[in-house]
PDB file of C-alpha atoms in Angstrom:
ATOM      1  CA  MET A 864     -17.290  -9.266 -34.729  1.00 52.00           C
ATOM      2  CA  ALA A 865     -15.348  -9.030 -32.395  1.00 69.00           C
ATOM      3  CA  SER A 866     -12.565 -11.452 -31.234  1.00 88.00           C
ATOM      4  CA  ALA A 867     -13.919 -13.054 -27.789  1.00 96.00           C
ATOM      5  CA  PRO A 868     -12.536 -10.782 -24.274  1.00 98.00           C
ATOM      6  CA  ASP A 869     -10.184 -12.772 -22.432  1.00 98.00           C
ATOM      7  CA  ILE A 870     -12.356 -12.791 -19.543  1.00 98.00           C
ATOM      8  CA  SER A 871     -16.064 -12.598 -18.864  1.00 98.00           C
ATOM      9  CA  VAL A 872     -17.872 -11.588 -15.448  1.00 98.00           C
ATOM     10  CA  VAL A 873     -20.739 -12.301 -15.130  1.00 98.00           C
ATOM     11  CA  ILE A 874     -22.617 -10.875 -12.363  1.00 98.00           C
ATOM     12  CA  PRO A 875     -26.596 -11.957 -10.923  1.00 98.00           C
ATOM     13  CA  VAL A 876     -28.754  -8.162  -9.062  1.00 98.00           C
ATOM     14  CA  TYR A 877     -32.792  -8.115  -8.471  1.00 97.00           C
ATOM     15  CA  ASP A 878     -33.136  -4.981  -7.333  1.00 96.00           C
ATOM     16  CA  GLU A 879     -30.480  -3.543  -6.631  1.00 96.00           C
ATOM     17  CA  GLU A 880     -30.179  -0.432  -8.528  1.00 96.00           C
ATOM     18  CA  GLY A 881     -28.482   0.971  -5.397  1.00 94.00           C
ATOM     19  CA  ALA A 882     -25.301  -1.239  -5.662  1.00 95.00           C
ATOM     20  CA  ALA A 883     -24.961  -1.978  -9.660  1.00 97.00           C
ATOM     21  CA  PRO A 884     -24.248   1.117 -11.615  1.00 97.00           C
ATOM     22  CA  ALA A 885     -21.061   1.911  -8.563  1.00 97.00           C
ATOM     23  CA  LEU A 886     -20.419  -1.379  -8.828  1.00 98.00           C
ATOM     24  CA  ALA A 887     -20.026  -1.921 -12.403  1.00 98.00           C
ATOM     25  CA  ARG A 888     -17.308   1.241 -12.456  1.00 98.00           C
ATOM     26  CA  GLU A 889     -15.692  -0.625  -9.919  1.00 98.00           C
ATOM     27  CA  ILE A 890     -15.540  -3.324 -12.421  1.00 98.00           C
ATOM     28  CA  ALA A 891     -14.648  -1.663 -14.927  1.00 98.00           C
ATOM     29  CA  ALA A 892     -12.037   0.290 -12.951  1.00 98.00           C
ATOM     30  CA  ALA A 893     -10.509  -3.236 -10.759  1.00 98.00           C
ATOM     31  CA  PHE A 894     -10.284  -4.732 -15.398  1.00 98.00           C
ATOM     32  CA  ALA A 895      -8.702  -1.379 -16.886  1.00 98.00           C
ATOM     33  CA  GLY A 896      -6.435  -2.268 -19.390  1.00 97.00           C
ATOM     34  CA  ARG A 897      -7.236  -6.572 -19.541  1.00 98.00           C
ATOM     35  CA  SER A 898      -9.399  -8.438 -22.680  1.00 98.00           C
ATOM     36  CA  TYR A 899     -12.729  -8.792 -20.547  1.00 98.00           C
ATOM     37  CA  GLU A 900     -16.288  -7.869 -20.352  1.00 98.00           C
ATOM     38  CA  MET A 901     -19.095  -7.291 -18.284  1.00 98.00           C
ATOM     39  CA  ILE A 902     -22.857  -9.117 -18.244  1.00 98.00           C
ATOM     40  CA  PHE A 903     -24.845  -8.245 -16.095  1.00 98.00           C
ATOM     41  CA  VAL A 904     -27.941 -10.507 -15.505  1.00 98.00           C
ATOM     42  CA  ASP A 905     -31.275  -8.808 -14.285  1.00 98.00           C
ATOM     43  CA  ASP A 906     -32.879 -11.513 -13.285  1.00 98.00           C
ATOM     44  CA  ALA A 907     -36.680  -9.386 -13.441  1.00 97.00           C
ATOM     45  CA  SER A 908     -36.001  -6.917 -10.694  1.00 98.00           C
ATOM     46  CA  ARG A 909     -38.837  -4.693  -9.348  1.00 97.00           C
ATOM     47  CA  ASP A 910     -37.005  -1.904  -8.791  1.00 96.00           C
ATOM     48  CA  SER A 911     -35.860   0.649 -11.632  1.00 97.00           C
ATOM     49  CA  THR A 912     -32.099  -1.942 -12.354  1.00 97.00           C
ATOM     50  CA  ARG A 913     -32.150  -2.596 -15.435  1.00 97.00           C
ATOM     51  CA  ALA A 914     -32.467   1.285 -16.470  1.00 97.00           C
ATOM     52  CA  ALA A 915     -29.998   2.403 -14.032  1.00 97.00           C
ATOM     53  CA  LEU A 916     -27.683  -0.248 -15.623  1.00 98.00           C
ATOM     54  CA  LYS A 917     -28.788   0.776 -19.680  1.00 97.00           C
ATOM     55  CA  ALA A 918     -27.520   3.611 -19.000  1.00 97.00           C
ATOM     56  CA  LEU A 919     -23.911   2.859 -18.789  1.00 97.00           C
ATOM     57  CA  ALA A 920     -23.581   1.353 -22.207  1.00 90.00           C
ATOM     58  CA  ALA A 921     -21.780   3.973 -23.646  1.00 93.00           C
ATOM     59  CA  GLU A 922     -19.940   4.899 -20.858  1.00 97.00           C
ATOM     60  CA  ILE A 923     -18.567   1.509 -20.816  1.00 98.00           C
ATOM     61  CA  PRO A 924     -18.539  -0.481 -24.085  1.00 97.00           C
ATOM     62  CA  GLN A 925     -17.748  -3.214 -22.310  1.00 98.00           C
ATOM     63  CA  LEU A 926     -21.389  -3.818 -21.123  1.00 98.00           C
ATOM     64  CA  ARG A 927     -23.603  -6.558 -21.647  1.00 98.00           C
ATOM     65  CA  VAL A 928     -27.185  -6.196 -20.210  1.00 98.00           C
ATOM     66  CA  LEU A 929     -29.192  -9.226 -19.684  1.00 98.00           C
ATOM     67  CA  ALA A 930     -32.888  -9.879 -18.311  1.00 98.00           C
ATOM     68  CA  HIS A 931     -34.610 -12.737 -17.270  1.00 98.00           C
ATOM     69  CA  ARG A 932     -38.195 -12.509 -18.095  1.00 98.00           C
ATOM     70  CA  LYS A 933     -39.530 -14.227 -14.943  1.00 98.00           C
ATOM     71  CA  ASN A 934     -37.053 -14.462 -11.764  1.00 98.00           C
ATOM     72  CA  SER A 935     -36.049 -17.467 -11.380  1.00 97.00           C
ATOM     73  CA  GLY A 936     -33.067 -17.132  -8.678  1.00 95.00           C
ATOM     74  CA  GLN A 937     -28.737 -16.153  -8.166  1.00 95.00           C
ATOM     75  CA  SER A 938     -28.310 -19.401  -9.878  1.00 96.00           C
ATOM     76  CA  ARG A 939     -30.834 -19.756 -13.387  1.00 97.00           C
ATOM     77  CA  SER A 940     -29.126 -15.448 -12.932  1.00 98.00           C
ATOM     78  CA  LEU A 941     -25.380 -17.558 -13.519  1.00 98.00           C
ATOM     79  CA  ARG A 942     -26.262 -19.586 -15.542  1.00 98.00           C
ATOM     80  CA  THR A 943     -27.388 -17.475 -17.839  1.00 98.00           C
ATOM     81  CA  GLY A 944     -24.445 -15.127 -17.649  1.00 98.00           C
ATOM     82  CA  ILE A 945     -22.205 -18.088 -18.328  1.00 98.00           C
ATOM     83  CA  LEU A 946     -22.828 -19.584 -20.548  1.00 98.00           C
ATOM     84  CA  ALA A 947     -24.173 -16.132 -22.686  1.00 98.00           C
ATOM     85  CA  ALA A 948     -19.804 -16.072 -21.558  1.00 98.00           C
ATOM     86  CA  ARG A 949     -17.401 -15.700 -25.425  1.00 98.00           C
ATOM     87  CA  ALA A 950     -15.088 -15.939 -22.585  1.00 98.00           C
ATOM     88  CA  PRO A 951     -12.397 -18.780 -21.386  1.00 98.00           C
ATOM     89  CA  VAL A 952     -12.805 -17.557 -18.322  1.00 98.00           C
ATOM     90  CA  VAL A 953     -15.428 -16.060 -16.066  1.00 98.00           C
ATOM     91  CA  VAL A 954     -14.919 -14.253 -13.476  1.00 98.00           C
ATOM     92  CA  THR A 955     -18.400 -14.077 -10.439  1.00 98.00           C
ATOM     93  CA  LEU A 956     -19.385 -12.082  -7.312  1.00 97.00           C
ATOM     94  CA  ASP A 957     -22.126 -10.677  -5.596  1.00 96.00           C
ATOM     95  CA  GLY A 958     -24.633  -8.647  -6.792  1.00 96.00           C
ATOM     96  CA  ASP A 959     -25.455  -5.909  -3.562  1.00 94.00           C
ATOM     97  CA  GLY A 960     -21.481  -4.712  -3.588  1.00 94.00           C
ATOM     98  CA  GLN A 961     -20.393  -6.208  -1.057  1.00 94.00           C
ATOM     99  CA  ASN A 962     -17.735  -8.655  -2.515  1.00 96.00           C
ATOM    100  CA  ASP A 963     -14.295  -6.191  -4.546  1.00 96.00           C
ATOM    101  CA  PRO A 964     -14.111  -6.181  -7.512  1.00 98.00           C
ATOM    102  CA  ALA A 965     -10.262  -5.362  -7.037  1.00 97.00           C
ATOM    103  CA  ASP A 966      -9.928  -9.005  -6.712  1.00 98.00           C
ATOM    104  CA  GLY A 967     -11.572 -10.100  -9.311  1.00 98.00           C
ATOM    105  CA  PRO A 968      -7.996  -9.731 -11.237  1.00 98.00           C
ATOM    106  CA  ALA A 969      -5.884 -11.764  -8.537  1.00 98.00           C
ATOM    107  CA  LEU A 970      -8.266 -14.343  -8.929  1.00 98.00           C
ATOM    108  CA  VAL A 971      -7.775 -14.331 -12.665  1.00 98.00           C
ATOM    109  CA  ASP A 972      -4.124 -14.577 -12.740  1.00 98.00           C
ATOM    110  CA  ALA A 973      -3.931 -17.700 -10.030  1.00 98.00           C
ATOM    111  CA  LEU A 974      -6.410 -19.817 -12.339  1.00 98.00           C
ATOM    112  CA  VAL A 975      -4.300 -19.391 -15.752  1.00 98.00           C
ATOM    113  CA  ALA A 976      -0.853 -19.444 -13.456  1.00 98.00           C
ATOM    114  CA  GLY A 977      -2.001 -23.081 -12.730  1.00 97.00           C
ATOM    115  CA  PRO A 978      -1.411 -26.219 -14.193  1.00 96.00           C
ATOM    116  CA  SER A 979      -4.632 -26.983 -16.602  1.00 93.00           C
ATOM    117  CA  GLU A 980      -6.379 -29.773 -13.995  1.00 95.00           C
ATOM    118  CA  LEU A 981      -6.846 -26.088 -11.482  1.00 98.00           C
ATOM    119  CA  ALA A 982     -10.934 -25.268 -13.119  1.00 98.00           C
ATOM    120  CA  LEU A 983     -11.688 -22.695 -10.493  1.00 98.00           C
ATOM    121  CA  VAL A 984      -9.871 -20.306  -8.354  1.00 98.00           C
ATOM    122  CA  GLY A 985     -12.696 -19.288  -4.720  1.00 97.00           C
ATOM    123  CA  GLY A 986     -12.337 -16.188  -2.495  1.00 96.00           C
ATOM    124  CA  GLU A 987     -12.794 -16.976   0.496  1.00 94.00           C
ATOM    125  CA  ARG A 988     -14.171 -13.578   2.511  1.00 91.00           C
ATOM    126  CA  VAL A 989     -11.786 -11.700   5.336  1.00 86.00           C
ATOM    127  CA  LYS A 990     -13.064  -9.884   8.006  1.00 77.00           C
ATOM    128  CA  ARG A 991     -16.932 -10.126   7.481  1.00 66.00           C
ATOM    129  CA  GLN A 992     -19.345  -7.100   7.503  1.00 55.00           C
ATOM    130  CA  ASP A 993     -22.793  -9.233   8.459  1.00 56.00           C
ATOM    131  CA  SER A 994     -23.803  -9.323  10.771  1.00 60.00           C
ATOM    132  CA  GLN A 995     -23.116 -11.336  14.259  1.00 65.00           C
ATOM    133  CA  ALA A 996     -26.564 -14.155  13.628  1.00 62.00           C
ATOM    134  CA  LYS A 997     -25.280 -14.145   9.487  1.00 65.00           C
ATOM    135  CA  LYS A 998     -21.691 -14.893  10.166  1.00 62.00           C
ATOM    136  CA  PHE A 999     -22.702 -17.689  12.559  1.00 61.00           C
ATOM    137  CA  ALA A1000     -25.059 -19.390  10.904  1.00 61.00           C
ATOM    138  CA  SER A1001     -22.932 -19.487   7.810  1.00 65.00           C
ATOM    139  CA  ARG A1002     -20.113 -20.648  10.650  1.00 69.00           C
ATOM    140  CA  ILE A1003     -22.552 -22.955  11.099  1.00 68.00           C
ATOM    141  CA  GLY A1004     -22.945 -24.310   7.240  1.00 68.00           C
ATOM    142  CA  ASN A1005     -19.776 -24.523   6.101  1.00 68.00           C
ATOM    143  CA  GLY A1006     -18.508 -26.033   9.040  1.00 70.00           C
ATOM    144  CA  VAL A1007     -21.172 -29.375   7.904  1.00 78.00           C
ATOM    145  CA  ARG A1008     -20.939 -28.851   4.671  1.00 77.00           C
ATOM    146  CA  LYS A1009     -17.145 -28.667   4.225  1.00 77.00           C
ATOM    147  CA  ARG A1010     -17.135 -32.318   6.660  1.00 82.00           C
ATOM    148  CA  LEU A1011     -19.683 -33.524   4.952  1.00 90.00           C
ATOM    149  CA  LEU A1012     -18.378 -33.095   1.390  1.00 91.00           C
ATOM    150  CA  LYS A1013     -14.826 -32.811   1.936  1.00 85.00           C
ATOM    151  CA  ASP A1014     -14.664 -30.020  -0.554  1.00 88.00           C
ATOM    152  CA  ALA A1015     -11.278 -28.186   0.839  1.00 83.00           C
ATOM    153  CA  ALA A1016     -13.742 -25.193   0.672  1.00 87.00           C
ATOM    154  CA  ASN A1017     -13.923 -22.358   3.826  1.00 87.00           C
ATOM    155  CA  ASP A1018     -16.401 -20.062   2.708  1.00 86.00           C
ATOM    156  CA  THR A1019     -18.268 -21.661  -0.483  1.00 83.00           C
ATOM    157  CA  GLY A1020     -20.644 -18.915   0.017  1.00 85.00           C
ATOM    158  CA  CYS A1021     -18.264 -16.362  -1.152  1.00 92.00           C
ATOM    159  CA  GLY A1022     -20.222 -14.902  -4.338  1.00 95.00           C
ATOM    160  CA  LEU A1023     -16.513 -13.980  -5.791  1.00 97.00           C
ATOM    161  CA  LYS A1024     -14.706 -16.982  -8.243  1.00 98.00           C
ATOM    162  CA  ALA A1025     -12.573 -17.134 -10.413  1.00 98.00           C
ATOM    163  CA  PHE A1026     -13.045 -20.884 -12.947  1.00 98.00           C
ATOM    164  CA  ARG A1027     -12.644 -21.991 -16.528  1.00 98.00           C
ATOM    165  CA  ARG A1028     -15.655 -22.243 -18.430  1.00 98.00           C
ATOM    166  CA  GLU A1029     -15.815 -24.930 -20.127  1.00 98.00           C
ATOM    167  CA  ALA A1030     -15.249 -27.462 -16.916  1.00 98.00           C
ATOM    168  CA  PHE A1031     -18.164 -25.532 -14.937  1.00 98.00           C
ATOM    169  CA  LEU A1032     -20.185 -26.141 -17.876  1.00 98.00           C
ATOM    170  CA  ARG A1033     -19.180 -29.804 -17.236  1.00 96.00           C
ATOM    171  CA  LEU A1034     -21.223 -30.244 -14.393  1.00 97.00           C
ATOM    172  CA  PRO A1035     -25.153 -30.963 -13.463  1.00 95.00           C
ATOM    173  CA  TYR A1036     -26.747 -27.853 -13.448  1.00 96.00           C
ATOM    174  CA  PHE A1037     -29.517 -27.173 -10.281  1.00 94.00           C
ATOM    175  CA  ASP A1038     -30.747 -24.468  -8.433  1.00 92.00           C
ATOM    176  CA  HIS A1039     -28.559 -23.499  -5.726  1.00 91.00           C
ATOM    177  CA  ILE A1040     -25.830 -24.716  -7.586  1.00 94.00           C
ATOM    178  CA  HIS A1041     -23.456 -21.917  -7.293  1.00 93.00           C
ATOM    179  CA  ARG A1042     -23.294 -22.228  -3.033  1.00 90.00           C
ATOM    180  CA  TYR A1043     -21.487 -26.321  -4.040  1.00 95.00           C
ATOM    181  CA  LEU A1044     -19.409 -25.519  -7.072  1.00 96.00           C
ATOM    182  CA  PRO A1045     -15.903 -26.425  -5.367  1.00 95.00           C
ATOM    183  CA  ALA A1046     -17.488 -29.461  -4.116  1.00 95.00           C
ATOM    184  CA  LEU A1047     -18.739 -30.638  -7.854  1.00 96.00           C
ATOM    185  CA  MET A1048     -15.555 -29.144  -9.702  1.00 97.00           C
ATOM    186  CA  LEU A1049     -14.085 -31.694  -7.691  1.00 96.00           C
ATOM    187  CA  ARG A1050     -16.765 -34.884  -8.240  1.00 96.00           C
ATOM    188  CA  GLU A1051     -15.473 -33.837 -12.385  1.00 95.00           C
ATOM    189  CA  GLY A1052     -11.773 -34.353 -10.661  1.00 94.00           C
ATOM    190  CA  TYR A1053     -10.817 -30.620 -11.147  1.00 96.00           C
ATOM    191  CA  ARG A1054      -8.988 -29.037  -8.592  1.00 97.00           C
ATOM    192  CA  VAL A1055      -9.807 -25.949  -6.184  1.00 97.00           C
ATOM    193  CA  GLU A1056      -8.141 -23.446  -4.764  1.00 97.00           C
ATOM    194  CA  PHE A1057      -8.575 -20.901  -2.875  1.00 96.00           C
ATOM    195  CA  ARG A1058      -7.560 -17.144  -1.922  1.00 96.00           C
ATOM    196  CA  PRO A1059      -8.478 -14.286   0.625  1.00 95.00           C
ATOM    197  CA  VAL A1060     -10.893 -11.449  -0.787  1.00 96.00           C
ATOM    198  CA  ASN A1061     -12.504  -8.304   1.604  1.00 93.00           C
ATOM    199  CA  HIS A1062     -15.912  -8.002   2.033  1.00 90.00           C
ATOM    200  CA  ARG A1063     -17.519  -4.921   2.135  1.00 89.00           C
ATOM    201  CA  HIS A1064     -21.091  -3.399   4.077  1.00 80.00           C
ATOM    202  CA  ARG A1065     -24.127  -2.858   2.246  1.00 76.00           C
ATOM    203  CA  GLN A1066     -24.303  -0.044   1.862  1.00 70.00           C
ATOM    204  CA  THR A1067     -27.806  -0.051  -0.186  1.00 74.00           C
ATOM    205  CA  GLY A1068     -30.920  -2.357  -0.649  1.00 58.00           C
ATOM    206  CA  GLN A1069     -31.045  -6.150   2.059  1.00 65.00           C
ATOM    207  CA  SER A1070     -30.206  -9.327   1.219  1.00 62.00           C
ATOM    208  CA  LYS A1071     -32.398 -11.986  -0.388  1.00 57.00           C
ATOM    209  CA  TYR A1072     -32.225 -13.908   1.948  1.00 55.00           C
ATOM    210  CA  THR A1073     -33.372 -15.174   5.314  1.00 54.00           C
ATOM    211  CA  ASN A1074     -30.903 -17.527   7.953  1.00 51.00           C
ATOM    212  CA  PHE A1075     -34.122 -20.196   8.099  1.00 53.00           C
ATOM    213  CA  GLY A1076     -34.814 -20.551   4.569  1.00 57.00           C
ATOM    214  CA  ARG A1077     -30.528 -20.684   3.834  1.00 60.00           C
ATOM    215  CA  LEU A1078     -30.813 -23.772   6.427  1.00 60.00           C
ATOM    216  CA  VAL A1079     -33.524 -25.726   4.625  1.00 63.00           C
ATOM    217  CA  ALA A1080     -32.219 -24.663   1.216  1.00 64.00           C
ATOM    218  CA  SER A1081     -28.766 -26.500   1.613  1.00 76.00           C
ATOM    219  CA  LEU A1082     -30.545 -28.885   3.843  1.00 77.00           C
ATOM    220  CA  SER A1083     -32.471 -30.568   0.495  1.00 81.00           C
ATOM    221  CA  ASP A1084     -29.160 -28.815  -2.193  1.00 90.00           C
ATOM    222  CA  LEU A1085     -26.188 -30.725   0.485  1.00 91.00           C
ATOM    223  CA  PHE A1086     -28.102 -34.770   0.320  1.00 90.00           C
ATOM    224  CA  GLY A1087     -29.068 -34.007  -3.264  1.00 92.00           C
ATOM    225  CA  VAL A1088     -24.914 -33.148  -3.519  1.00 93.00           C
ATOM    226  CA  MET A1089     -23.804 -35.668  -1.490  1.00 93.00           C
ATOM    227  CA  TRP A1090     -26.125 -38.361  -4.023  1.00 92.00           C
ATOM    228  CA  LEU A1091     -24.095 -37.279  -6.977  1.00 94.00           C
ATOM    229  CA  GLN A1092     -20.710 -37.289  -5.808  1.00 94.00           C
ATOM    230  CA  SER A1093     -21.524 -40.993  -4.294  1.00 94.00           C
ATOM    231  CA  ARG A1094     -22.772 -42.066  -7.968  1.00 92.00           C
ATOM    232  CA  ALA A1095     -19.821 -40.002 -10.051  1.00 90.00           C
ATOM    233  CA  ARG A1096     -16.974 -42.588 -11.299  1.00 87.00           C
ATOM    234  CA  ASN A1097     -13.808 -41.178 -12.500  1.00 85.00           C
ATOM    235  CA  PRO A1098     -11.622 -42.541 -15.364  1.00 87.00           C
ATOM    236  CA  GLY A1099      -8.083 -40.831 -13.728  1.00 83.00           C
ATOM    237  CA  GLY A1100      -8.268 -38.922 -17.250  1.00 83.00           C
ATOM    238  CA  VAL A1101      -8.144 -39.817 -20.827  1.00 86.00           C
ATOM    239  CA  ASP A1102      -5.255 -40.944 -23.402  1.00 91.00           C
ATOM    240  CA  GLU A1103      -6.501 -41.447 -27.745  1.00 94.00           C
ATOM    241  CA  VAL A1104      -4.711 -44.444 -28.901  1.00 89.00           C
TER     242      VAL A1104
END
């Protein structure tokens, strides 16, 4: 078996046949010269996403394609990829092509250069290429979440993040966990940081979410994370004596 890579790039996709192949090539270009693997998790797409990715196997030897038998959502897809990842550092990004893979290496470098307690470096999208309605809903949601959870994140919805795999595996899993990673990392006693990243127009396909759908899910999740925070007890570190 080949030695384990330093970085695992995990991308959840659902009905993204138009975006996935180009995104895979961009990731390969962004991480060229580094020790990495690329894991696409196909969440039971109804189109030819899976076939389009498999066709790239010879072109991109670092590419791995995992496939769900049933559609299970973005958080489960991310967890599937992270569990399968062989590297200690994981980079995640959305499968629609709006995150710029070129920003990924800088997040990794910031994470690796930081102290051991730094577990996550998240992207904050600048000049967001979304509709005014979506940007307004996101601004309100981020403001409420940041005030209640005190997670210091201005843009937790950005899919582009770099974090330590071991730290992620310590977190309690639930659907939509991907929106609350900074708060949950802080709950475990880790540090988190953020860096500005590019954001691009969606070129193909369509969003799988609506503003109302996000609101309904986020309210339940927000109260759940607040409860988890209230039940946390941090020992401030562990010493073997």
